Short mmCIF file of C-alpha atoms in Angstrom, two decimals:
data_model
loop_
_atom_site.label_atom_id
_atom_site.label_comp_id
_atom_site.label_asym_id
_atom_site.label_seq_id
_atom_site.Cartn_x
_atom_site.Cartn_y
_atom_site.Cartn_z
CA MET D 1 -40.42 -22.78 -10.78
CA ASN D 2 -39.87 -19.05 -10.07
CA ARG D 3 -41.96 -19.24 -6.89
CA PHE D 4 -39.96 -22.24 -5.70
CA ILE D 5 -36.68 -20.39 -6.27
CA ILE D 6 -37.95 -17.31 -4.43
CA ILE D 7 -39.05 -19.42 -1.45
CA VAL D 8 -35.73 -21.27 -1.30
CA LEU D 9 -33.73 -18.06 -1.53
CA GLY D 10 -35.92 -16.45 1.09
CA LEU D 11 -35.39 -19.33 3.51
CA ILE D 12 -31.69 -19.68 3.09
CA SER D 13 -29.61 -16.56 3.27
CA PHE D 14 -26.77 -15.60 5.50
CA VAL D 15 -27.03 -12.13 6.82
CA ILE D 16 -24.46 -9.48 6.05
CA SER D 17 -24.68 -7.77 9.41
CA GLY D 18 -24.95 -3.98 9.67
CA GLN D 19 -22.94 -3.81 12.91
CA ASN D 20 -19.18 -4.03 12.58
CA ASN D 21 -18.00 -6.71 15.00
CA THR D 22 -14.95 -7.93 13.09
CA ILE D 23 -12.92 -5.15 11.51
CA ALA D 24 -10.67 -3.03 13.71
CA PRO D 25 -8.10 -0.34 12.80
CA GLY D 26 -4.48 -1.44 12.67
CA GLU D 27 -5.09 -4.67 10.80
CA LYS D 28 -2.74 -5.64 7.97
CA LEU D 29 -3.00 -8.65 5.69
CA THR D 30 -0.28 -9.38 3.13
CA PHE D 31 -0.80 -11.70 0.18
CA THR D 32 1.27 -12.99 -2.71
CA ALA D 33 -0.52 -13.01 -6.05
CA SER D 34 0.44 -15.78 -8.46
CA TYR D 35 -0.48 -16.25 -12.09
CA ASN D 36 -0.72 -19.57 -13.91
CA MET D 37 1.75 -19.72 -16.82
CA SER D 38 1.67 -22.97 -18.79
CA GLY D 39 0.69 -24.93 -15.72
CA LEU D 40 3.25 -23.31 -13.41
CA LEU D 41 2.29 -20.69 -10.84
CA THR D 42 4.54 -17.62 -10.90
CA ASP D 43 4.51 -14.99 -8.14
CA PHE D 44 4.16 -11.56 -9.67
CA ALA D 45 2.63 -9.14 -7.18
CA GLN D 46 1.99 -8.34 -3.54
CA ILE D 47 -1.47 -7.44 -2.30
CA THR D 48 -1.88 -5.72 1.05
CA MET D 49 -5.15 -5.04 2.84
CA GLU D 50 -4.95 -2.71 5.79
CA THR D 51 -7.23 -0.71 8.02
CA THR D 52 -6.34 2.57 9.68
CA THR D 53 -8.14 5.37 11.46
CA PHE D 54 -8.65 8.58 9.50
CA LYS D 55 -9.55 11.55 11.67
CA THR D 56 -11.17 14.81 10.71
CA SER D 57 -12.18 17.63 13.03
CA LYS D 58 -15.73 16.25 13.27
CA SER D 59 -15.48 12.49 12.91
CA GLU D 60 -13.26 9.44 12.95
CA PHE D 61 -13.48 7.27 9.85
CA LEU D 62 -12.12 3.81 9.23
CA ARG D 63 -9.94 3.64 6.12
CA LEU D 64 -10.05 0.30 4.31
CA ARG D 65 -7.18 0.16 1.87
CA CYS D 66 -6.16 -2.49 -0.62
CA LYS D 67 -2.93 -2.10 -2.60
CA ALA D 68 -1.57 -4.23 -5.42
CA GLN D 69 2.05 -3.82 -6.49
CA THR D 70 4.14 -5.96 -8.82
CA TYR D 71 7.44 -7.27 -7.52
CA GLU D 72 10.56 -5.43 -8.59
CA LYS D 73 11.58 -8.07 -11.16
CA TRP D 74 8.28 -7.57 -13.00
CA ASN D 75 8.39 -3.78 -13.06
CA GLN D 76 10.57 -3.68 -16.16
CA PHE D 77 7.98 -5.65 -18.12
CA PHE D 78 4.61 -4.62 -16.72
CA ALA D 79 4.43 -2.55 -13.55
CA ILE D 80 1.20 -2.52 -11.54
CA ASN D 81 0.52 -0.05 -8.76
CA ASP D 82 -3.18 -0.05 -7.87
CA THR D 83 -4.81 1.38 -4.78
CA TYR D 84 -8.39 0.80 -3.75
CA GLU D 85 -9.58 2.51 -0.56
CA THR D 86 -12.82 3.38 1.13
CA PHE D 87 -13.53 5.62 4.09
CA VAL D 88 -16.31 4.08 6.14
CA ASN D 89 -18.23 4.47 9.37
CA PRO D 90 -16.30 2.27 11.83
CA THR D 91 -19.53 1.23 13.53
CA ASN D 92 -21.38 -0.25 10.59
CA LEU D 93 -18.94 -0.08 7.61
CA GLU D 94 -21.20 2.32 5.73
CA PRO D 95 -19.09 3.82 2.91
CA TYR D 96 -18.67 7.57 2.52
CA ILE D 97 -15.90 7.95 -0.05
CA HIS D 98 -14.37 5.27 -2.26
CA LYS D 99 -11.25 5.89 -4.32
CA ARG D 100 -9.65 3.67 -6.89
CA GLN D 101 -6.39 4.50 -8.60
CA ILE D 102 -5.01 2.24 -11.30
CA ASN D 103 -1.54 2.50 -12.72
CA GLU D 104 -0.82 -0.50 -14.92
CA GLY D 105 1.86 -0.55 -17.60
CA GLY D 106 1.46 3.16 -18.21
CA TYR D 107 -2.35 3.12 -18.19
CA PHE D 108 -3.75 5.47 -15.56
CA LYS D 109 -7.30 5.76 -14.24
CA LYS D 110 -8.76 7.22 -11.09
CA MET D 111 -12.28 6.63 -9.88
CA GLN D 112 -13.99 8.24 -6.92
CA TYR D 113 -17.44 7.64 -5.48
CA ASN D 114 -19.02 9.96 -2.91
CA PHE D 115 -21.88 8.05 -1.30
CA ASP D 116 -24.92 9.93 -0.01
CA SER D 117 -27.03 7.54 2.05
CA LYS D 118 -29.84 10.06 2.60
CA SER D 119 -30.60 10.49 -1.08
CA GLN D 120 -29.30 6.98 -1.98
CA SER D 121 -27.12 8.46 -4.66
CA VAL D 122 -23.49 8.42 -5.69
CA LYS D 123 -21.42 11.20 -7.22
CA SER D 124 -18.70 9.70 -9.31
CA ILE D 125 -15.60 11.31 -10.75
CA LYS D 126 -13.55 9.40 -13.31
CA THR D 127 -10.09 10.77 -14.12
CA LYS D 128 -8.09 9.46 -17.05
CA ARG D 129 -4.80 10.48 -18.63
CA ARG D 130 -4.49 11.45 -22.24
CA LYS D 131 -1.52 10.43 -24.40
CA ASP D 132 -0.05 13.90 -24.01
CA GLY D 133 0.03 13.46 -20.21
CA THR D 134 -2.85 15.81 -19.36
CA PHE D 135 -5.84 14.60 -17.32
CA TRP D 136 -9.57 14.87 -17.91
CA ASP D 137 -12.52 14.28 -15.58
CA GLU D 138 -15.90 12.75 -16.22
CA LYS D 139 -18.53 13.41 -13.56
CA ASN D 140 -21.78 11.57 -12.97
CA THR D 141 -24.49 11.42 -10.36
CA PHE D 142 -26.80 8.44 -10.17
CA ARG D 143 -29.10 6.67 -7.77
CA VAL D 144 -28.19 3.36 -6.20
CA SER D 145 -30.02 0.87 -4.03
CA GLU D 146 -29.69 1.11 -0.26
CA GLN D 147 -27.50 -1.98 -0.02
CA THR D 148 -25.11 -1.08 -2.82
CA LYS D 149 -21.50 -0.88 -1.76
CA ASP D 150 -18.15 -0.48 -3.46
CA ILE D 151 -15.93 -3.51 -3.92
CA ILE D 152 -13.66 -2.87 -0.91
CA THR D 153 -16.51 -2.36 1.54
CA THR D 154 -18.10 -5.51 0.12
CA LEU D 155 -14.96 -7.53 0.84
CA TYR D 156 -14.83 -6.34 4.43
CA ALA D 157 -18.61 -6.68 4.87
CA LEU D 158 -18.30 -10.31 3.79
CA ARG D 159 -15.91 -10.83 6.71
CA ASN D 160 -18.42 -9.14 8.97
CA SER D 161 -21.25 -11.43 7.88
CA ASP D 162 -22.81 -14.21 9.97
CA ILE D 163 -21.26 -17.04 7.97
CA HIS D 164 -21.03 -19.13 11.13
CA LYS D 165 -24.84 -19.21 11.23
CA ALA D 166 -25.17 -20.34 7.62
CA LYS D 167 -25.53 -23.91 6.43
CA ILE D 168 -23.58 -25.43 3.55
CA GLY D 169 -25.29 -24.41 0.32
CA THR D 170 -26.51 -21.06 1.62
CA LYS D 171 -26.51 -18.30 -0.98
CA ASP D 172 -26.76 -14.55 -0.82
CA ARG D 173 -26.75 -11.72 -3.29
CA ILE D 174 -24.81 -8.49 -2.96
CA THR D 175 -24.92 -5.46 -5.20
CA VAL D 176 -21.51 -3.97 -5.91
CA LEU D 177 -20.81 -0.65 -7.59
CA PHE D 178 -17.95 -0.89 -10.08
CA ASP D 179 -17.18 1.42 -13.00
CA ASN D 180 -20.43 3.32 -12.43
CA LYS D 181 -22.51 0.15 -12.76
CA GLU D 182 -24.35 -1.84 -10.14
CA THR D 183 -23.45 -5.50 -10.49
CA GLU D 184 -25.18 -8.29 -8.64
CA ILE D 185 -22.84 -10.88 -7.17
CA THR D 186 -23.91 -14.19 -5.72
CA ILE D 187 -21.92 -15.63 -2.86
CA ALA D 188 -22.41 -19.15 -1.59
CA LEU D 189 -21.03 -21.17 1.29
CA ILE D 190 -19.69 -24.24 -0.52
CA ALA D 191 -17.96 -26.14 2.27
CA ILE D 192 -15.96 -26.00 5.50
CA GLU D 193 -12.41 -27.23 4.90
CA THR D 194 -9.07 -27.31 6.67
CA ILE D 195 -6.32 -26.03 4.38
CA ASP D 196 -2.58 -25.58 4.66
CA THR D 197 -1.47 -21.94 4.67
CA LYS D 198 1.59 -19.90 5.64
CA LEU D 199 -0.18 -19.31 8.96
CA GLY D 200 -0.60 -23.07 9.54
CA MET D 201 -3.39 -25.62 9.06
CA ILE D 202 -6.57 -23.58 9.38
CA LYS D 203 -10.25 -24.49 9.31
CA CYS D 204 -11.93 -22.28 6.72
CA TYR D 205 -15.25 -21.39 5.15
CA LYS D 206 -15.05 -22.01 1.41
CA VAL D 207 -17.10 -19.29 -0.26
CA GLY D 208 -17.84 -19.23 -3.98
CA VAL D 209 -18.35 -15.95 -5.81
CA SER D 210 -20.24 -15.74 -9.05
CA LEU D 211 -21.56 -13.01 -11.27
CA GLN D 212 -24.18 -15.05 -13.05
CA ASN D 213 -25.15 -17.56 -10.37
CA SER D 214 -23.67 -20.35 -12.39
CA GLU D 215 -21.34 -23.22 -11.48
CA ILE D 216 -21.75 -22.70 -7.73
CA LEU D 217 -21.95 -25.70 -5.42
CA ASN D 218 -20.35 -27.98 -7.98
CA ASN D 219 -16.98 -27.71 -6.22
CA ASP D 220 -15.31 -26.53 -9.40
CA ASN D 221 -16.31 -22.90 -9.66
CA ASP D 222 -13.78 -20.42 -10.76
CA ASN D 223 -13.70 -17.76 -8.04
CA VAL D 224 -13.40 -19.06 -4.49
CA ILE D 225 -12.37 -17.45 -1.21
CA TRP D 226 -11.32 -19.36 1.90
CA LEU D 227 -12.11 -17.39 5.08
CA THR D 228 -10.86 -18.56 8.46
CA ALA D 229 -13.63 -20.15 10.50
CA ASP D 230 -13.12 -17.90 13.49
CA LYS D 231 -14.32 -14.45 14.53
CA ASN D 232 -11.74 -12.71 12.31
CA LYS D 233 -12.81 -14.47 9.08
CA VAL D 234 -9.49 -13.65 7.45
CA PRO D 235 -9.23 -14.44 3.73
CA VAL D 236 -6.25 -16.80 3.60
CA TYR D 237 -6.52 -18.21 0.09
CA VAL D 238 -8.26 -17.04 -3.05
CA LYS D 239 -8.55 -18.74 -6.41
CA PHE D 240 -9.61 -16.54 -9.28
CA LYS D 241 -10.21 -16.75 -12.98
CA VAL D 242 -9.98 -13.76 -15.30
CA PRO D 243 -10.48 -13.60 -19.08
CA VAL D 244 -6.71 -13.94 -19.69
CA GLY D 245 -6.07 -16.82 -17.28
CA ASN D 246 -6.26 -17.90 -13.66
CA GLY D 247 -4.32 -17.39 -10.49
CA GLU D 248 -4.19 -17.45 -6.72
CA LEU D 249 -3.75 -15.20 -3.71
CA LYS D 250 -2.01 -16.72 -0.71
CA ILE D 251 -1.70 -15.06 2.66
CA GLN D 252 1.83 -14.36 3.92
CA HIS D 253 1.23 -12.29 7.07
CA ALA D 254 -1.71 -11.23 9.21
CA THR D 255 -1.19 -8.67 11.99
CA GLY D 256 -3.40 -6.46 14.13
CA LEU D 257 -6.39 -8.79 14.05
CA LYS D 258 -9.21 -7.96 16.43
CA PHE D 259 -9.47 -11.47 17.91
CA MET N 1 20.46 -36.27 -37.90
CA ARG N 2 23.32 -34.64 -35.99
CA PHE N 3 22.65 -31.34 -37.72
CA ILE N 4 18.95 -31.47 -36.74
CA LEU N 5 19.85 -32.18 -33.13
CA LEU N 6 22.36 -29.34 -33.16
CA PHE N 7 19.88 -26.92 -34.67
CA ALA N 8 17.17 -27.90 -32.16
CA SER N 9 19.62 -27.57 -29.26
CA CYS N 10 20.65 -24.09 -30.47
CA LEU N 11 17.04 -22.99 -30.72
CA LEU N 12 16.18 -24.33 -27.27
CA ALA N 13 19.31 -22.74 -25.82
CA PHE N 14 18.13 -19.38 -27.12
CA ILE N 15 14.60 -19.88 -25.73
CA SER N 16 15.83 -21.06 -22.35
CA THR N 17 18.19 -18.09 -22.05
CA ALA N 18 15.35 -15.70 -22.83
CA LEU N 19 12.99 -17.36 -20.35
CA SER N 20 15.61 -17.50 -17.62
CA VAL N 21 16.19 -13.75 -17.92
CA LEU N 22 12.45 -13.02 -17.82
CA PRO N 23 10.72 -13.31 -14.41
CA PHE N 24 8.52 -16.20 -15.45
CA GLY N 25 9.74 -18.55 -12.73
CA LEU N 26 10.37 -22.21 -13.36
CA ILE N 27 8.86 -22.23 -16.84
CA ALA N 28 12.40 -21.90 -18.26
CA PHE N 29 13.11 -25.44 -17.11
CA ILE N 30 10.85 -26.83 -19.82
CA PRO N 31 13.12 -25.86 -22.74
CA ILE N 32 16.18 -26.47 -20.56
CA ALA N 33 15.17 -30.08 -19.86
CA ILE N 34 14.30 -30.79 -23.49
CA GLY N 35 17.40 -28.97 -24.76
CA LEU N 36 19.78 -30.77 -22.40
CA THR N 37 18.38 -34.12 -23.48
CA LEU N 38 18.75 -33.29 -27.18
CA SER N 39 22.19 -31.76 -26.75
CA TRP N 40 23.36 -34.80 -24.76
CA VAL N 41 22.23 -37.10 -27.60
CA CYS N 42 23.95 -34.74 -30.07
CA TYR N 43 27.11 -34.85 -27.97
CA LYS N 44 27.14 -38.64 -28.05
CA LYS N 45 26.54 -38.62 -31.81
CA THR N 46 29.28 -36.05 -32.40
CA LEU N 47 31.67 -38.11 -30.27
CA SER N 48 30.93 -41.29 -32.19
CA ASP N 49 31.29 -39.45 -35.52
CA GLY N 50 34.64 -38.07 -34.42
CA LYS N 51 33.60 -34.46 -35.11
CA LYS N 52 34.55 -31.35 -33.12
CA LEU N 53 32.83 -31.15 -29.75
CA ILE N 54 33.41 -27.49 -28.94
CA PHE N 55 30.12 -26.23 -30.36
CA ILE N 56 27.88 -28.73 -28.57
CA GLN N 57 29.87 -28.21 -25.36
CA LEU N 58 29.16 -24.49 -25.61
CA ILE N 59 25.45 -25.18 -26.01
CA ILE N 60 25.43 -27.44 -22.94
CA ALA N 61 27.24 -24.72 -21.01
CA VAL N 62 24.51 -22.26 -22.03
CA PHE N 63 21.86 -24.64 -20.66
CA VAL N 64 23.75 -24.98 -17.38
CA CYS N 65 24.03 -21.18 -17.05
CA SER N 66 20.32 -20.77 -17.85
CA SER N 67 19.46 -23.31 -15.16
CA CYS N 68 21.54 -21.46 -12.58
CA LEU N 69 19.99 -18.12 -13.56
CA THR N 70 16.48 -19.57 -13.37
CA LEU N 71 17.11 -21.02 -9.93
CA TYR N 72 18.57 -17.73 -8.73
CA ASN N 73 15.60 -15.72 -10.02
CA THR N 74 13.11 -18.18 -8.56
CA PHE N 75 14.58 -18.37 -5.08
CA ARG N 76 15.72 -14.81 -4.50
CA PRO N 77 13.28 -12.94 -2.26
CA ASN N 78 10.59 -10.89 -3.98
CA THR N 79 10.82 -7.20 -3.15
CA ILE N 80 8.53 -4.24 -3.61
CA VAL N 81 9.90 -0.90 -4.71
CA ASN N 82 8.21 2.05 -3.03
CA ALA N 83 9.03 4.99 -5.25
CA ASP N 84 9.23 8.48 -3.72
CA GLU N 85 6.86 9.68 -6.41
CA ALA N 86 4.21 7.18 -5.30
CA SER N 87 4.57 8.35 -1.67
CA GLU N 88 4.11 11.98 -2.73
CA ILE N 89 0.98 11.09 -4.68
CA GLU N 90 -0.38 9.25 -1.64
CA LYS N 91 0.23 12.25 0.61
CA GLN N 92 -1.52 14.52 -1.88
CA ASN N 93 -4.48 12.11 -2.03
CA ASP N 94 -4.68 12.11 1.75
CA ILE N 95 -4.82 15.91 1.84
CA GLU N 96 -7.61 15.94 -0.77
CA THR N 97 -9.52 13.25 1.10
CA LEU N 98 -9.23 15.18 4.35
CA GLU N 99 -10.74 18.26 2.69
CA GLU N 100 -13.63 16.20 1.33
CA LEU N 101 -14.32 14.36 4.56
CA GLU N 102 -14.19 17.56 6.65
CA ASN N 103 -17.61 18.43 5.23
CA LEU N 104 -19.06 15.09 6.34
CA GLU N 105 -20.11 13.95 9.75
CA ILE N 106 -20.72 10.34 10.68
CA GLU N 107 -24.28 9.67 11.77
CA ASN N 108 -24.51 6.94 14.39
#
């Protein structure tokens, strides 16, 4: 049975390409995040994903930034202001520095990863705030596999992948670094569908995401991303399920796309 | 019977007011719909019993106000507040990132 699974997985995999052919600086995607409350979806936050150029004296990096902010009417009850960003090589989306800053209802946490591809290691710095308002750091250095990426680079790498070459049912595994742990995620091309979005009726790749390789390809899995079936592969709709409930992300605007 | 209807209407009026103030969207219409139905039945009962209508009329008015508030909150545009403090923190982060990336060179 194990040999059969290995053969099947070996035959069917869609390649996450090393060369960046999709992501250009100046791109901005805006989403509305909704949460399911007693069967009714309520908009509570805005998610923006944008790419900009970040220049130093020696190099030009591509900054991939994802921000989540609650709408003003929610701030009195539970304000969220999270920023996830990674500075990557614009040619192949190789990450150099990843930063995550969480500010949710008074809880603050900052996480930074410095990737070293030569030694295949990551230096991490975790910053948290004590009750008295002072901060403390926790530093770690650990080895990672060659393909391990942070969550933001993974999202953009998924858009850079050769999904158009994959057949329905194709699966692939990606290793993501989150909270100092490498987590294996399985992604699968479930279907090609045309869905109604703010940008119009769009043909999309329906991609399922799973942590434990369960409930994929049954059309009812919990975490699904719809990517436009064009060269941009823009995520236009996302359904997600978290321990406290489920929700959706819907695209509102998309500007600065490469194609 | 009339007292039970009145009590239930009061309770639902309180819940619907609370939910209409909170940013929970259209969920407030659940107690509003139930409450309006019960208070309408109570109104009819009070009318047939020849009792004072002022209290039940007030409750119905509360439901109407809650409905208007819920609709207003649902359809007003969602806005993001960009605090000055957040912008300052971002600028500081950019300066720190620049210092860290200055030591790195992209290998192509």
